[in-house]
Amino acid sequence: SFVFSGGRQGARVMLLLDPPRREEDRAGAPLAGPAALLLERMLAAIGLSAEAPDTGRAVYMAPVLPWRSPGDRAPDPKDLAMMRPFLDRHVELADPEILVVMGSTACAALMKGGGLHRLRGRWGEVLGRPALPIFSPAYLMANPAAKREAWADLLTLKARLETGG
């Protein structure tokens, strides 16, 4: 399936996600199954939701690559590079105040200066917008010890939203 986006258009926050895996591919959604439930709980903890009618409390999301790689392998860097202009335009059209880069593939595709483990929790910039790299829900499910760091990152996001972006 082609997985384009999810959440609320016009949202103040845009999540840029790793490419879809098997569950997302089947559902045709950026996140599905237990990872989607965990993301909902993470967002709710800081007053956000993909379904919020208020764009100030909503999130919009899109994967950095809109299709699943065979066998859920890491995507080919050529595919990521080919899709980058389309992703850039998608962000431009969505026009969020803040970007949240969720996952190692998304971080590698969009941010310079190291991998996700090195960059997470520190604000950077993507396409002239503030961007916060954080762990993906799938990573947190496989590595529960990282939830403490993820919570700190969510609080950083919440504080930025409360101070006006």
PDB file of C-alpha atoms in Angstrom:
ATOM      1  CA  SER A   1       0.000   0.000   0.000  1.00  0.00           C
ATOM      2  CA  PHE A   2       0.977   3.593  -0.507  1.00  0.00           C
ATOM      3  CA  VAL A   3       0.999   5.215   2.943  1.00  0.00           C
ATOM      4  CA  PHE A   4       0.755   8.970   2.477  1.00  0.00           C
ATOM      5  CA  SER A   5      -0.327  10.579   5.749  1.00  0.00           C
ATOM      6  CA  GLY A   6      -2.520  10.485   8.813  1.00  0.00           C
ATOM      7  CA  GLY A   7      -3.797  12.715  11.539  1.00  0.00           C
ATOM      8  CA  ARG A   8      -5.215  16.216  11.215  1.00  0.00           C
ATOM      9  CA  GLN A   9      -4.301  18.427   8.286  1.00  0.00           C
ATOM     10  CA  GLY A  10      -3.337  21.921   9.376  1.00  0.00           C
ATOM     11  CA  ALA A  11      -1.887  20.677  12.672  1.00  0.00           C
ATOM     12  CA  ARG A  12       0.735  22.673  14.464  1.00  0.00           C
ATOM     13  CA  VAL A  13       2.961  19.585  14.831  1.00  0.00           C
ATOM     14  CA  MET A  14       3.990  17.219  12.048  1.00  0.00           C
ATOM     15  CA  LEU A  15       5.487  13.810  12.815  1.00  0.00           C
ATOM     16  CA  LEU A  16       7.915  12.527  10.206  1.00  0.00           C
ATOM     17  CA  LEU A  17       8.012   8.773  10.654  1.00  0.00           C
ATOM     18  CA  ASP A  18      10.062   5.792   9.602  1.00  0.00           C
ATOM     19  CA  PRO A  19       8.739   3.967   6.509  1.00  0.00           C
ATOM     20  CA  PRO A  20       5.718   1.727   7.021  1.00  0.00           C
ATOM     21  CA  ARG A  21       6.212  -1.836   8.189  1.00  0.00           C
ATOM     22  CA  ARG A  22       3.943  -4.813   7.577  1.00  0.00           C
ATOM     23  CA  GLU A  23       1.077  -3.646   9.845  1.00  0.00           C
ATOM     24  CA  GLU A  24       1.086  -0.109   8.475  1.00  0.00           C
ATOM     25  CA  ASP A  25       1.258  -1.419   4.919  1.00  0.00           C
ATOM     26  CA  ARG A  26      -1.797  -3.599   5.497  1.00  0.00           C
ATOM     27  CA  ALA A  27      -3.704  -0.797   7.249  1.00  0.00           C
ATOM     28  CA  GLY A  28      -2.624   1.908   4.796  1.00  0.00           C
ATOM     29  CA  ALA A  29      -1.794   4.132   7.787  1.00  0.00           C
ATOM     30  CA  PRO A  30       1.464   5.738   9.001  1.00  0.00           C
ATOM     31  CA  LEU A  31       1.199   3.737  12.238  1.00  0.00           C
ATOM     32  CA  ALA A  32      -0.939   0.725  13.069  1.00  0.00           C
ATOM     33  CA  GLY A  33      -1.390  -1.899  15.750  1.00  0.00           C
ATOM     34  CA  PRO A  34       0.408  -1.671  19.095  1.00  0.00           C
ATOM     35  CA  ALA A  35       2.768   1.071  17.824  1.00  0.00           C
ATOM     36  CA  ALA A  36      -0.220   3.282  16.985  1.00  0.00           C
ATOM     37  CA  LEU A  37      -1.738   2.689  20.420  1.00  0.00           C
ATOM     38  CA  LEU A  38       1.537   3.583  22.112  1.00  0.00           C
ATOM     39  CA  LEU A  39       1.831   6.759  20.021  1.00  0.00           C
ATOM     40  CA  GLU A  40      -1.721   7.751  20.980  1.00  0.00           C
ATOM     41  CA  ARG A  41      -0.841   7.354  24.661  1.00  0.00           C
ATOM     42  CA  MET A  42       2.418   9.274  24.232  1.00  0.00           C
ATOM     43  CA  LEU A  43       0.664  12.164  22.523  1.00  0.00           C
ATOM     44  CA  ALA A  44      -2.249  12.187  24.974  1.00  0.00           C
ATOM     45  CA  ALA A  45       0.217  12.483  27.858  1.00  0.00           C
ATOM     46  CA  ILE A  46       1.229  15.927  26.556  1.00  0.00           C
ATOM     47  CA  GLY A  47      -2.208  17.013  25.378  1.00  0.00           C
ATOM     48  CA  LEU A  48      -1.910  16.130  21.676  1.00  0.00           C
ATOM     49  CA  SER A  49      -3.876  13.783  19.433  1.00  0.00           C
ATOM     50  CA  ALA A  50      -3.982  12.763  15.792  1.00  0.00           C
ATOM     51  CA  GLU A  51      -7.758  13.150  15.952  1.00  0.00           C
ATOM     52  CA  ALA A  52      -8.023  16.454  17.837  1.00  0.00           C
ATOM     53  CA  PRO A  53     -10.423  18.887  16.144  1.00  0.00           C
ATOM     54  CA  ASP A  54      -8.314  21.829  17.365  1.00  0.00           C
ATOM     55  CA  THR A  55      -5.259  22.161  15.100  1.00  0.00           C
ATOM     56  CA  GLY A  56      -3.284  23.537  18.051  1.00  0.00           C
ATOM     57  CA  ARG A  57      -3.632  20.184  19.823  1.00  0.00           C
ATOM     58  CA  ALA A  58      -3.539  17.976  16.748  1.00  0.00           C
ATOM     59  CA  VAL A  59      -0.706  16.225  14.944  1.00  0.00           C
ATOM     60  CA  TYR A  60      -0.291  15.404  11.290  1.00  0.00           C
ATOM     61  CA  MET A  61       2.028  12.601  10.269  1.00  0.00           C
ATOM     62  CA  ALA A  62       3.768  11.254   7.208  1.00  0.00           C
ATOM     63  CA  PRO A  63       6.434   8.609   6.636  1.00  0.00           C
ATOM     64  CA  VAL A  64       9.731   9.630   5.016  1.00  0.00           C
ATOM     65  CA  LEU A  65       9.140   6.852   2.474  1.00  0.00           C
ATOM     66  CA  PRO A  66       5.502   6.038   1.650  1.00  0.00           C
ATOM     67  CA  TRP A  67       5.979   2.331   0.948  1.00  0.00           C
ATOM     68  CA  ARG A  68       7.217  -0.720   2.794  1.00  0.00           C
ATOM     69  CA  SER A  69      10.622  -2.144   1.954  1.00  0.00           C
ATOM     70  CA  PRO A  70      10.532  -5.871   1.131  1.00  0.00           C
ATOM     71  CA  GLY A  71      10.994  -7.911   4.285  1.00  0.00           C
ATOM     72  CA  ASP A  72      10.857  -4.744   6.395  1.00  0.00           C
ATOM     73  CA  ARG A  73      14.542  -4.215   5.661  1.00  0.00           C
ATOM     74  CA  ALA A  74      16.163  -0.804   5.938  1.00  0.00           C
ATOM     75  CA  PRO A  75      15.188   1.322   2.945  1.00  0.00           C
ATOM     76  CA  ASP A  76      17.647   1.903   0.159  1.00  0.00           C
ATOM     77  CA  PRO A  77      19.295   5.323   0.602  1.00  0.00           C
ATOM     78  CA  LYS A  78      18.616   5.962  -3.104  1.00  0.00           C
ATOM     79  CA  ASP A  79      14.869   5.587  -2.460  1.00  0.00           C
ATOM     80  CA  LEU A  80      15.051   8.031   0.447  1.00  0.00           C
ATOM     81  CA  ALA A  81      17.011  10.516  -1.672  1.00  0.00           C
ATOM     82  CA  MET A  82      14.559  10.135  -4.559  1.00  0.00           C
ATOM     83  CA  MET A  83      11.590  10.841  -2.276  1.00  0.00           C
ATOM     84  CA  ARG A  84      13.190  13.760  -0.430  1.00  0.00           C
ATOM     85  CA  PRO A  85      11.891  16.508  -2.785  1.00  0.00           C
ATOM     86  CA  PHE A  86       8.358  15.098  -2.450  1.00  0.00           C
ATOM     87  CA  LEU A  87       8.680  14.924   1.338  1.00  0.00           C
ATOM     88  CA  ASP A  88      10.016  18.481   1.420  1.00  0.00           C
ATOM     89  CA  ARG A  89       7.005  19.656  -0.582  1.00  0.00           C
ATOM     90  CA  HIS A  90       4.666  17.667   1.663  1.00  0.00           C
ATOM     91  CA  VAL A  91       6.077  19.482   4.708  1.00  0.00           C
ATOM     92  CA  GLU A  92       5.817  22.809   2.906  1.00  0.00           C
ATOM     93  CA  LEU A  93       2.159  22.205   2.077  1.00  0.00           C
ATOM     94  CA  ALA A  94       1.337  20.916   5.578  1.00  0.00           C
ATOM     95  CA  ASP A  95       3.050  24.033   6.986  1.00  0.00           C
ATOM     96  CA  PRO A  96       3.553  22.871  10.590  1.00  0.00           C
ATOM     97  CA  GLU A  97       5.272  25.033  13.181  1.00  0.00           C
ATOM     98  CA  ILE A  98       7.228  22.092  14.597  1.00  0.00           C
ATOM     99  CA  LEU A  99       8.551  18.827  13.176  1.00  0.00           C
ATOM    100  CA  VAL A 100       9.058  15.703  15.258  1.00  0.00           C
ATOM    101  CA  VAL A 101      11.393  13.241  13.555  1.00  0.00           C
ATOM    102  CA  MET A 102      10.434   9.798  14.875  1.00  0.00           C
ATOM    103  CA  GLY A 103      12.785   6.899  14.313  1.00  0.00           C
ATOM    104  CA  SER A 104      16.296   6.164  13.121  1.00  0.00           C
ATOM    105  CA  THR A 105      15.490   5.991   9.399  1.00  0.00           C
ATOM    106  CA  ALA A 106      13.610   9.290   9.497  1.00  0.00           C
ATOM    107  CA  CYS A 107      16.423  10.886  11.483  1.00  0.00           C
ATOM    108  CA  ALA A 108      19.110   9.630   9.085  1.00  0.00           C
ATOM    109  CA  ALA A 109      17.083  10.835   6.093  1.00  0.00           C
ATOM    110  CA  LEU A 110      16.428  14.330   7.461  1.00  0.00           C
ATOM    111  CA  MET A 111      19.017  15.372  10.032  1.00  0.00           C
ATOM    112  CA  LYS A 112      22.748  15.854   9.988  1.00  0.00           C
ATOM    113  CA  GLY A 113      25.178  15.352  12.830  1.00  0.00           C
ATOM    114  CA  GLY A 114      24.827  11.700  13.745  1.00  0.00           C
ATOM    115  CA  GLY A 115      22.288   9.016  14.350  1.00  0.00           C
ATOM    116  CA  LEU A 116      19.123   9.137  16.375  1.00  0.00           C
ATOM    117  CA  HIS A 117      20.773   8.007  19.620  1.00  0.00           C
ATOM    118  CA  ARG A 118      23.188  10.914  19.387  1.00  0.00           C
ATOM    119  CA  LEU A 119      20.657  13.548  18.283  1.00  0.00           C
ATOM    120  CA  ARG A 120      17.517  12.593  20.211  1.00  0.00           C
ATOM    121  CA  GLY A 121      16.246  15.084  22.698  1.00  0.00           C
ATOM    122  CA  ARG A 122      18.056  18.054  21.140  1.00  0.00           C
ATOM    123  CA  TRP A 123      16.344  20.532  18.869  1.00  0.00           C
ATOM    124  CA  GLY A 124      17.659  20.822  15.361  1.00  0.00           C
ATOM    125  CA  GLU A 125      16.287  22.241  12.157  1.00  0.00           C
ATOM    126  CA  VAL A 126      14.709  20.613   9.123  1.00  0.00           C
ATOM    127  CA  LEU A 127      13.523  22.737   6.207  1.00  0.00           C
ATOM    128  CA  GLY A 128      13.863  25.899   8.287  1.00  0.00           C
ATOM    129  CA  ARG A 129      11.589  24.564  11.035  1.00  0.00           C
ATOM    130  CA  PRO A 130      12.445  23.454  14.564  1.00  0.00           C
ATOM    131  CA  ALA A 131      12.778  19.676  14.606  1.00  0.00           C
ATOM    132  CA  LEU A 132      13.008  17.292  17.550  1.00  0.00           C
ATOM    133  CA  PRO A 133      14.319  13.778  16.886  1.00  0.00           C
ATOM    134  CA  ILE A 134      12.800  11.133  19.176  1.00  0.00           C
ATOM    135  CA  PHE A 135      12.483   7.362  19.364  1.00  0.00           C
ATOM    136  CA  SER A 136       9.720   5.703  17.376  1.00  0.00           C
ATOM    137  CA  PRO A 137       6.950   3.769  19.162  1.00  0.00           C
ATOM    138  CA  ALA A 138       8.212   0.541  17.549  1.00  0.00           C
ATOM    139  CA  TYR A 139      11.666   1.122  19.056  1.00  0.00           C
ATOM    140  CA  LEU A 140      10.149   1.858  22.461  1.00  0.00           C
ATOM    141  CA  MET A 141       8.133  -1.359  22.356  1.00  0.00           C
ATOM    142  CA  ALA A 142      11.314  -3.338  21.635  1.00  0.00           C
ATOM    143  CA  ASN A 143      13.392  -1.320  24.145  1.00  0.00           C
ATOM    144  CA  PRO A 144      11.199  -0.380  27.127  1.00  0.00           C
ATOM    145  CA  ALA A 145      14.180   1.082  29.014  1.00  0.00           C
ATOM    146  CA  ALA A 146      14.227   3.936  26.458  1.00  0.00           C
ATOM    147  CA  LYS A 147      10.763   5.117  27.563  1.00  0.00           C
ATOM    148  CA  ARG A 148      12.332   7.378  30.207  1.00  0.00           C
ATOM    149  CA  GLU A 149      14.265   9.239  27.504  1.00  0.00           C
ATOM    150  CA  ALA A 150      11.170   9.360  25.301  1.00  0.00           C
ATOM    151  CA  TRP A 151       9.177  10.905  28.157  1.00  0.00           C
ATOM    152  CA  ALA A 152      11.858  13.592  28.598  1.00  0.00           C
ATOM    153  CA  ASP A 153      11.667  14.302  24.846  1.00  0.00           C
ATOM    154  CA  LEU A 154       7.880  14.607  24.989  1.00  0.00           C
ATOM    155  CA  LEU A 155       8.153  17.072  27.856  1.00  0.00           C
ATOM    156  CA  THR A 156      10.644  19.080  25.774  1.00  0.00           C
ATOM    157  CA  LEU A 157       8.100  19.157  22.941  1.00  0.00           C
ATOM    158  CA  LYS A 158       5.307  20.172  25.300  1.00  0.00           C
ATOM    159  CA  ALA A 159       7.389  23.023  26.734  1.00  0.00           C
ATOM    160  CA  ARG A 160       8.203  24.278  23.224  1.00  0.00           C
ATOM    161  CA  LEU A 161       4.533  24.223  22.277  1.00  0.00           C
ATOM    162  CA  GLU A 162       3.564  26.107  25.425  1.00  0.00           C
ATOM    163  CA  THR A 163       6.139  28.829  24.772  1.00  0.00           C
ATOM    164  CA  GLY A 164       4.883  29.425  21.241  1.00  0.00           C
ATOM    165  CA  GLY A 165       6.925  27.098  19.022  1.00  0.00           C
TER     166      GLY A 165
END
